[in-house]
mmCIF file of C-alpha atoms and ligand atoms in Angstrom:
data_model
loop_
_atom_site.group_PDB
_atom_site.id
_atom_site.type_symbol
_atom_site.label_atom_id
_atom_site.label_comp_id
_atom_site.label_asym_id
_atom_site.label_seq_id
_atom_site.Cartn_x
_atom_site.Cartn_y
_atom_site.Cartn_z
ATOM 1 C CA MET A 206 240.386 27.499 226.330
ATOM 2 C CA SER A 207 242.130 27.056 223.009
ATOM 3 C CA THR A 208 240.875 27.417 219.485
ATOM 4 C CA GLY A 209 243.417 24.933 218.167
ATOM 5 C CA LEU A 210 242.757 26.313 214.682
ATOM 6 C CA MET A 211 245.681 28.658 214.204
ATOM 7 C CA PRO A 212 248.685 27.775 212.016
ATOM 8 C CA VAL A 213 252.101 28.377 213.583
ATOM 9 C CA GLY A 214 253.138 32.019 213.387
ATOM 10 C CA MET A 215 249.535 33.268 213.167
ATOM 11 C CA ILE A 216 248.299 35.742 215.709
ATOM 12 C CA CYS A 217 244.780 36.934 216.202
ATOM 13 C CA LEU A 218 244.221 40.046 218.322
ATOM 14 C CA THR A 219 241.035 40.340 220.394
ATOM 15 C CA PHE A 220 239.980 43.136 222.740
ATOM 16 C CA ASP A 221 237.361 42.764 225.468
ATOM 17 C CA ASP A 222 235.234 44.959 227.750
ATOM 18 C CA GLY A 223 234.972 48.044 225.528
ATOM 19 C CA PRO A 224 234.241 50.201 223.805
ATOM 20 C CA GLY A 225 235.713 53.150 225.638
ATOM 21 C CA ALA A 226 236.919 56.677 225.024
ATOM 22 C CA THR A 227 239.219 59.098 226.851
ATOM 23 C CA HIS A 228 239.361 62.829 226.260
ATOM 24 C CA GLY A 229 242.681 64.627 226.456
ATOM 25 C CA PRO A 230 246.148 63.186 227.103
ATOM 26 C CA GLY A 231 247.130 60.434 229.535
ATOM 27 C CA PRO A 232 246.101 56.811 229.991
ATOM 28 C CA GLY A 233 242.556 55.508 229.545
ATOM 29 C CA PRO A 234 240.472 53.532 227.062
ATOM 30 C CA ARG A 235 240.942 54.548 223.400
ATOM 31 C CA THR A 236 239.011 52.051 221.309
ATOM 32 C CA VAL A 237 238.832 54.140 218.132
ATOM 33 C CA ALA A 238 242.541 55.047 218.147
ATOM 34 C CA LEU A 239 243.345 51.359 218.652
ATOM 35 C CA ALA A 240 241.052 50.391 215.763
ATOM 36 C CA GLU A 241 242.645 53.094 213.590
ATOM 37 C CA TYR A 242 246.158 51.878 214.360
ATOM 38 C CA LEU A 243 245.296 48.240 213.586
ATOM 39 C CA GLY A 244 243.445 49.265 210.432
ATOM 40 C CA ALA A 245 246.486 51.204 209.215
ATOM 41 C CA GLN A 246 248.586 48.048 209.747
ATOM 42 C CA GLY A 247 246.113 45.904 207.774
ATOM 43 C CA ILE A 248 245.237 43.939 210.923
ATOM 44 C CA VAL A 249 241.638 42.840 211.543
ATOM 45 C CA GLY A 250 240.915 42.896 215.272
ATOM 46 C CA THR A 251 237.884 41.493 217.053
ATOM 47 C CA PHE A 252 236.321 43.684 219.731
ATOM 48 C CA PHE A 253 234.166 41.774 222.225
ATOM 49 C CA MET A 254 231.962 44.585 223.504
ATOM 50 C CA CYS A 255 229.608 44.808 226.470
ATOM 51 C CA GLY A 256 226.160 46.258 225.762
ATOM 52 C CA SER A 257 226.396 48.536 228.816
ATOM 53 C CA GLN A 258 229.600 50.055 227.397
ATOM 54 C CA VAL A 259 227.967 50.561 223.996
ATOM 55 C CA GLU A 260 225.108 52.407 225.712
ATOM 56 C CA ARG A 261 227.723 54.833 227.127
ATOM 57 C CA HIS A 262 229.487 55.162 223.762
ATOM 58 C CA PRO A 263 226.831 54.483 221.092
ATOM 59 C CA ASP A 264 228.871 55.844 218.177
ATOM 60 C CA LEU A 265 232.003 53.766 218.761
ATOM 61 C CA PRO A 266 230.883 50.414 217.256
ATOM 62 C CA ALA A 267 230.239 52.044 213.865
ATOM 63 C CA ALA A 268 233.685 53.657 213.961
ATOM 64 C CA VAL A 269 235.312 50.286 214.751
ATOM 65 C CA LEU A 270 233.361 48.536 211.971
ATOM 66 C CA SER A 271 234.213 51.241 209.432
ATOM 67 C CA LEU A 272 237.897 50.431 210.022
ATOM 68 C CA GLY A 273 237.327 46.807 208.970
ATOM 69 C CA HIS A 274 237.160 45.109 212.376
ATOM 70 C CA ARG A 275 234.688 42.596 213.820
ATOM 71 C CA ILE A 276 232.467 43.106 216.828
ATOM 72 C CA GLY A 277 231.534 40.312 219.210
ATOM 73 C CA ASN A 278 229.145 39.977 222.148
ATOM 74 C CA HIS A 279 230.671 39.958 225.658
ATOM 75 C CA THR A 280 227.304 40.213 227.564
ATOM 76 C CA HIS A 281 225.574 43.340 228.773
ATOM 77 C CA ARG A 282 227.043 43.890 232.249
ATOM 78 C CA HIS A 283 230.099 41.598 232.112
ATOM 79 C CA SER A 284 228.400 39.060 234.364
ATOM 80 C CA HIS A 285 229.793 35.732 235.536
ATOM 81 C CA LEU A 286 227.148 33.742 233.696
ATOM 82 C CA PRO A 287 227.330 30.402 235.591
ATOM 83 C CA SER A 288 226.335 32.327 238.756
ATOM 84 C CA LEU A 289 223.034 33.461 237.175
ATOM 85 C CA ASP A 290 219.735 31.664 236.649
ATOM 86 C CA ALA A 291 218.623 30.711 233.145
ATOM 87 C CA GLN A 292 216.435 33.778 232.626
ATOM 88 C CA GLU A 293 219.237 36.128 233.734
ATOM 89 C CA ILE A 294 221.756 34.400 231.449
ATOM 90 C CA HIS A 295 219.385 34.787 228.512
ATOM 91 C CA GLU A 296 218.822 38.463 229.341
ATOM 92 C CA GLU A 297 222.563 39.242 229.684
ATOM 93 C CA VAL A 298 223.274 37.798 226.232
ATOM 94 C CA LEU A 299 220.111 39.094 224.514
ATOM 95 C CA THR A 300 220.263 42.689 225.823
ATOM 96 C CA SER A 301 223.847 43.022 224.658
ATOM 97 C CA PHE A 302 223.102 41.321 221.332
ATOM 98 C CA ASP A 303 220.204 43.703 220.596
ATOM 99 C CA THR A 304 222.320 46.735 221.567
ATOM 100 C CA LEU A 305 225.191 45.619 219.323
ATOM 101 C CA VAL A 306 222.892 44.912 216.360
ATOM 102 C CA ARG A 307 221.317 48.378 216.756
ATOM 103 C CA ALA A 308 224.853 49.808 216.763
ATOM 104 C CA GLY A 309 225.578 48.129 213.417
ATOM 105 C CA ALA A 310 227.316 44.840 214.352
ATOM 106 C CA ALA A 311 226.966 42.055 211.776
ATOM 107 C CA THR A 312 225.382 38.692 212.590
ATOM 108 C CA PRO A 313 226.183 36.016 213.342
ATOM 109 C CA MET A 314 228.590 37.692 215.749
ATOM 110 C CA PRO A 315 231.282 35.931 217.793
ATOM 111 C CA PHE A 316 230.486 35.404 221.472
ATOM 112 C CA ARG A 317 232.926 35.330 224.378
ATOM 113 C CA PRO A 318 231.657 34.857 227.947
ATOM 114 C CA PRO A 319 233.229 37.103 230.613
ATOM 115 C CA TYR A 320 236.091 35.355 232.457
ATOM 116 C CA GLY A 321 235.718 32.510 229.913
ATOM 117 C CA ALA A 322 233.079 31.202 232.335
ATOM 118 C CA TRP A 323 230.665 28.997 230.413
ATOM 119 C CA ASP A 324 228.968 25.660 231.109
ATOM 120 C CA GLU A 325 226.207 23.429 229.749
ATOM 121 C CA ARG A 326 223.555 25.312 231.694
ATOM 122 C CA CYS A 327 224.661 28.618 230.092
ATOM 123 C CA ALA A 328 224.579 26.994 226.660
ATOM 124 C CA ALA A 329 221.077 25.605 227.310
ATOM 125 C CA ALA A 330 219.827 29.041 228.448
ATOM 126 C CA VAL A 331 220.983 30.659 225.187
ATOM 127 C CA ASN A 332 220.116 27.757 222.883
ATOM 128 C CA ALA A 333 216.517 27.737 224.190
ATOM 129 C CA ASP A 334 216.126 30.942 222.125
ATOM 130 C CA ALA A 335 216.791 29.657 218.597
ATOM 131 C CA GLU A 336 216.968 33.150 217.085
ATOM 132 C CA LEU A 337 219.477 34.327 219.685
ATOM 133 C CA ALA A 338 221.604 31.199 219.249
ATOM 134 C CA ALA A 339 221.595 31.649 215.449
ATOM 135 C CA GLY A 340 222.767 35.234 215.913
ATOM 136 C CA HIS A 341 226.039 34.025 217.394
ATOM 137 C CA ASP A 342 229.115 32.277 216.099
ATOM 138 C CA GLY A 343 230.888 29.941 218.454
ATOM 139 C CA VAL A 344 231.978 30.465 222.012
ATOM 140 C CA TYR A 345 235.458 31.959 221.791
ATOM 141 C CA GLY A 346 238.196 31.689 224.341
ATOM 142 C CA TRP A 347 241.824 32.676 223.970
ATOM 143 C CA ASP A 348 245.274 31.069 223.895
ATOM 144 C CA ILE A 349 247.368 33.924 225.259
ATOM 145 C CA ASP A 350 246.111 36.127 228.068
ATOM 146 C CA GLY A 351 247.942 39.443 227.817
ATOM 147 C CA GLY A 352 247.125 39.976 231.518
ATOM 148 C CA ASP A 353 246.883 43.646 230.639
ATOM 149 C CA TRP A 354 244.128 44.360 233.197
ATOM 150 C CA GLN A 355 246.473 43.256 235.975
ATOM 151 C CA PHE A 356 249.220 45.538 234.674
ATOM 152 C CA TRP A 357 246.841 48.490 234.653
ATOM 153 C CA GLU A 358 245.598 47.662 238.152
ATOM 154 C CA GLU A 359 249.157 47.494 239.484
ATOM 155 C CA GLY A 360 250.410 50.460 237.452
ATOM 156 C CA VAL A 361 253.052 48.370 235.648
ATOM 157 C CA SER A 362 254.424 49.882 232.432
ATOM 158 C CA ASP A 363 253.236 48.964 228.954
ATOM 159 C CA ALA A 364 256.865 48.020 228.157
ATOM 160 C CA ARG A 365 256.621 45.223 230.770
ATOM 161 C CA LEU A 366 253.293 44.118 229.314
ATOM 162 C CA VAL A 367 254.790 43.931 225.815
ATOM 163 C CA ALA A 368 257.772 41.883 227.058
ATOM 164 C CA ASP A 369 255.484 39.525 228.973
ATOM 165 C CA THR A 370 253.063 39.011 226.072
ATOM 166 C CA TYR A 371 255.949 38.455 223.675
ATOM 167 C CA ALA A 372 257.414 35.807 225.996
ATOM 168 C CA GLN A 373 254.052 34.041 226.134
ATOM 169 C CA LEU A 374 253.830 34.069 222.342
ATOM 170 C CA ALA A 375 257.302 32.596 222.075
ATOM 171 C CA ARG A 376 256.304 29.810 224.491
ATOM 172 C CA SER A 377 253.117 29.070 222.524
ATOM 173 C CA ALA A 378 255.112 28.388 219.328
ATOM 174 C CA GLY A 379 254.065 31.805 218.133
ATOM 175 C CA ALA A 380 250.445 31.065 217.391
ATOM 176 C CA GLY A 381 247.204 31.896 218.993
ATOM 177 C CA VAL A 382 244.341 34.123 219.932
ATOM 178 C CA VAL A 383 245.612 36.971 222.124
ATOM 179 C CA LEU A 384 243.293 38.479 224.744
ATOM 180 C CA MET A 385 243.667 42.124 225.738
ATOM 181 C CA HIS A 386 241.247 44.779 226.991
ATOM 182 C CA ASP A 387 240.433 48.120 225.385
ATOM 183 C CA SER A 388 238.477 49.088 228.527
ATOM 184 C CA THR A 389 237.069 47.595 231.731
ATOM 185 C CA ALA A 390 233.333 46.987 231.927
ATOM 186 C CA ARG A 391 232.617 46.629 235.632
ATOM 187 C CA ALA A 392 231.834 49.549 237.955
ATOM 188 C CA ASP A 393 233.640 48.469 241.167
ATOM 189 C CA GLU A 394 236.676 50.446 242.324
ATOM 190 C CA PRO A 395 239.459 48.011 241.240
ATOM 191 C CA SER A 396 237.864 48.004 237.779
ATOM 192 C CA ALA A 397 237.674 51.804 237.731
ATOM 193 C CA ILE A 398 241.426 51.955 238.508
ATOM 194 C CA MET A 399 242.155 49.515 235.674
ATOM 195 C CA ARG A 400 240.027 51.572 233.328
ATOM 196 C CA ARG A 401 241.726 54.858 234.233
ATOM 197 C CA ASN A 402 245.190 53.289 233.801
ATOM 198 C CA ASN A 403 244.409 51.448 230.560
ATOM 199 C CA ARG A 404 247.385 51.640 228.184
ATOM 200 C CA THR A 405 246.429 48.919 225.722
ATOM 201 C CA LEU A 406 246.772 51.308 222.783
ATOM 202 C CA GLU A 407 250.343 52.121 223.853
ATOM 203 C CA ALA A 408 251.130 48.422 224.409
ATOM 204 C CA ILE A 409 249.749 47.374 221.022
ATOM 205 C CA THR A 410 251.625 50.095 219.154
ATOM 206 C CA ARG A 411 254.834 48.749 220.760
ATOM 207 C CA LEU A 412 254.036 45.043 220.372
ATOM 208 C CA VAL A 413 252.808 44.931 216.772
ATOM 209 C CA PRO A 414 256.008 46.318 215.160
ATOM 210 C CA VAL A 415 258.106 43.828 217.161
ATOM 211 C CA LEU A 416 255.955 40.927 215.982
ATOM 212 C CA GLN A 417 255.938 42.190 212.388
ATOM 213 C CA ARG A 418 259.754 42.365 212.438
ATOM 214 C CA GLU A 419 259.876 38.780 213.733
ATOM 215 C CA GLY A 420 257.721 37.608 210.831
ATOM 216 C CA PHE A 421 254.472 36.909 212.662
ATOM 217 C CA VAL A 422 251.330 37.046 210.535
ATOM 218 C CA PHE A 423 248.111 38.534 211.863
ATOM 219 C CA SER A 424 244.813 36.946 210.997
ATOM 220 C CA ALA A 425 241.159 37.648 211.715
ATOM 221 C CA LEU A 426 239.428 35.440 214.295
ATOM 222 C CA PRO A 427 238.867 32.034 212.652
ATOM 223 C CA ALA A 428 235.244 30.868 212.442
ATOM 224 C CA GLY A 429 234.177 29.050 215.585
HETATM 225 ZN ZN1 LIG B 741 235.771 40.671 229.898
#
């Protein structure tokens, strides 16, 4: 998927599958520290959150919003929507939407389906509820997949991740929506390993200064 809306040299940072928090030192999700870092740099990030994660960390959306960022809907349980029936698709989007609104997220909020998996049947299931459809803004994909989840699963360093993401940006003429993950939403064991090893905060604090030095400009997610 591509937004096709970004001028050359513009980068838009998006973070999926959070929010998350880690106590003490070491790797792990750190959504608020990430939001603080970006805020201090004057960068508006978009955090596509899962309702189930917000239920675990109900105070984090307000902290992210207070730092000037946007919150989007990434479904309740991070489901592969085309595999569900219409009622289940509606429930996955609605439950998360209601949870995010209760947590303070503004509407209409951007929507990104897990895995980028979306089809006409998914759209029909959401659009059948006019109020729910009106509460969302676009279906957002990404141009550059940081592949960070794979790095965390394989225990590869954040320095490698930064080099890889930078190379992808260079290949894309330096423009695009970048996908990374501030946590991992699913409960299975590979996902738990990725979550424990998450170093997206460390990767971003290395990557952003490099991009700033190279003259890249960060922008908020363009309207869908
Ligand atoms: Zn996701």
